XYZ file of C-alpha atoms in Angstrom:
145
model
C 100.778 115.846 101.861
C 103.534 113.262 101.511
C 106.650 113.255 99.349
C 104.901 111.594 96.414
C 101.829 113.824 96.333
C 104.070 116.881 96.598
C 105.954 115.568 93.565
C 102.766 115.192 91.555
C 101.695 118.702 92.491
C 105.114 120.049 91.454
C 104.699 118.250 88.109
C 101.461 120.151 87.543
C 99.114 117.205 88.011
C 95.855 117.681 89.855
C 95.794 115.868 93.176
C 92.687 113.825 92.545
C 91.548 111.366 95.214
C 92.659 108.549 92.885
C 96.201 109.904 92.542
C 96.448 110.516 96.284
C 95.342 106.911 96.861
C 97.977 105.626 94.405
C 100.642 107.560 96.297
C 99.370 106.248 99.614
C 99.617 102.643 98.421
C 103.178 103.220 97.231
C 104.212 104.927 100.467
C 102.718 102.241 102.692
C 103.422 99.141 100.623
C 106.283 96.761 101.210
C 104.998 94.536 98.391
C 106.479 96.484 95.463
C 103.187 96.636 93.571
C 102.721 96.674 89.824
C 100.383 99.120 88.096
C 97.833 96.341 87.738
C 98.058 95.431 91.435
C 97.463 99.076 92.400
C 94.581 99.316 89.928
C 92.844 96.213 91.321
C 93.405 97.341 94.901
C 91.795 100.739 94.253
C 88.994 99.693 91.894
C 86.464 98.892 94.669
C 87.031 102.345 96.157
C 87.210 104.157 92.795
C 85.052 102.276 90.228
C 85.796 104.852 87.508
C 89.578 104.639 87.958
C 91.357 103.876 84.702
C 94.494 101.800 84.359
C 95.867 104.684 82.262
C 95.640 106.988 85.309
C 97.635 104.506 87.368
C 100.305 104.182 84.666
C 100.516 107.945 84.098
C 100.869 108.608 87.834
C 103.563 105.935 88.206
C 105.466 107.205 85.156
C 105.473 110.778 86.475
C 106.709 109.608 89.889
C 109.368 107.458 88.216
C 110.568 110.248 85.904
C 110.885 112.576 88.904
C 112.969 109.998 90.758
C 110.379 109.642 93.527
C 109.928 105.887 93.027
C 112.187 103.157 91.699
C 110.986 100.870 88.969
C 112.365 97.452 89.817
C 111.657 95.988 86.446
C 110.429 92.509 85.740
C 110.316 90.132 88.711
C 109.750 87.222 86.361
C 106.078 88.014 85.899
C 106.452 90.386 82.949
C 105.402 93.447 84.963
C 107.284 96.442 86.310
C 107.278 96.622 90.128
C 107.499 99.950 91.975
C 109.267 100.881 95.204
C 108.867 104.215 97.007
C 111.664 103.362 99.452
C 114.683 105.156 98.006
C 117.023 104.298 100.878
C 119.768 101.766 100.150
C 118.339 98.277 100.672
C 118.248 94.827 99.147
C 115.282 93.464 97.204
C 114.536 89.741 97.285
C 112.579 88.324 94.327
C 110.945 84.902 94.432
C 111.455 83.170 91.092
C 108.312 81.075 91.628
C 105.584 83.431 92.920
C 107.348 86.669 91.804
C 106.876 88.372 95.148
C 109.356 91.167 95.862
C 110.287 92.028 99.448
C 112.741 94.389 101.101
C 115.659 93.130 103.116
C 117.099 95.942 105.193
C 120.753 95.596 106.011
C 122.578 98.403 107.802
C 125.904 97.396 106.247
C 124.652 98.511 102.816
C 125.339 102.126 103.793
C 128.769 101.138 105.100
C 129.556 99.439 101.782
C 128.351 102.531 99.922
C 130.758 104.725 101.919
C 133.660 102.374 101.138
C 132.784 102.395 97.427
C 132.712 106.207 97.447
C 136.042 106.439 99.276
C 137.847 103.953 97.044
C 136.348 105.016 93.719
C 136.007 108.759 94.146
C 132.405 108.471 92.958
C 129.537 110.175 94.734
C 126.977 107.382 94.833
C 123.523 108.600 93.847
C 121.734 105.307 94.140
C 122.078 101.560 94.121
C 119.888 98.556 93.526
C 120.772 95.151 94.830
C 118.435 92.341 93.860
C 118.699 88.701 94.885
C 116.646 86.003 93.166
C 115.570 82.745 94.787
C 112.681 80.838 96.329
C 110.744 82.450 99.164
C 109.977 80.437 102.318
C 106.342 79.904 101.253
C 107.262 78.477 97.846
C 109.941 76.286 99.411
C 107.391 75.006 101.943
C 104.966 74.230 99.107
C 107.502 71.871 97.574
C 108.899 74.109 94.854
C 112.368 72.654 94.469
C 113.218 74.322 91.181
C 113.116 77.935 90.138
C 110.504 78.819 87.587
C 111.503 80.675 84.468
């Protein structure tokens, strides 16, 4: 059992194969999937899977603090991230892809913020918006709204 499935079990939800598969996608994904992306990815394997099950599972994980909801990446959908370590998210304003950018200095900055402010930092989200290399290569010179 991984961290996410343990969280679902602690919340009193049955660990159905569908819910385990949702957790597995979140744990292994670097794509910051939406509920609809997860649903479409699992539908061939679980033809009776409902979108409501995906949303309910994601909402439980989010309310327990086991995943971050990144909000709208310009596509009108909430994106989810199971990586709770301090990192930067890059969002393409054209294709709406979200990727992680790991930078070791983030933790160093967090320590400085704690020292100078007296706060105990419990989390941070840093998001940069721009054009990804693929969209730039395809001639997208302007950001899309």
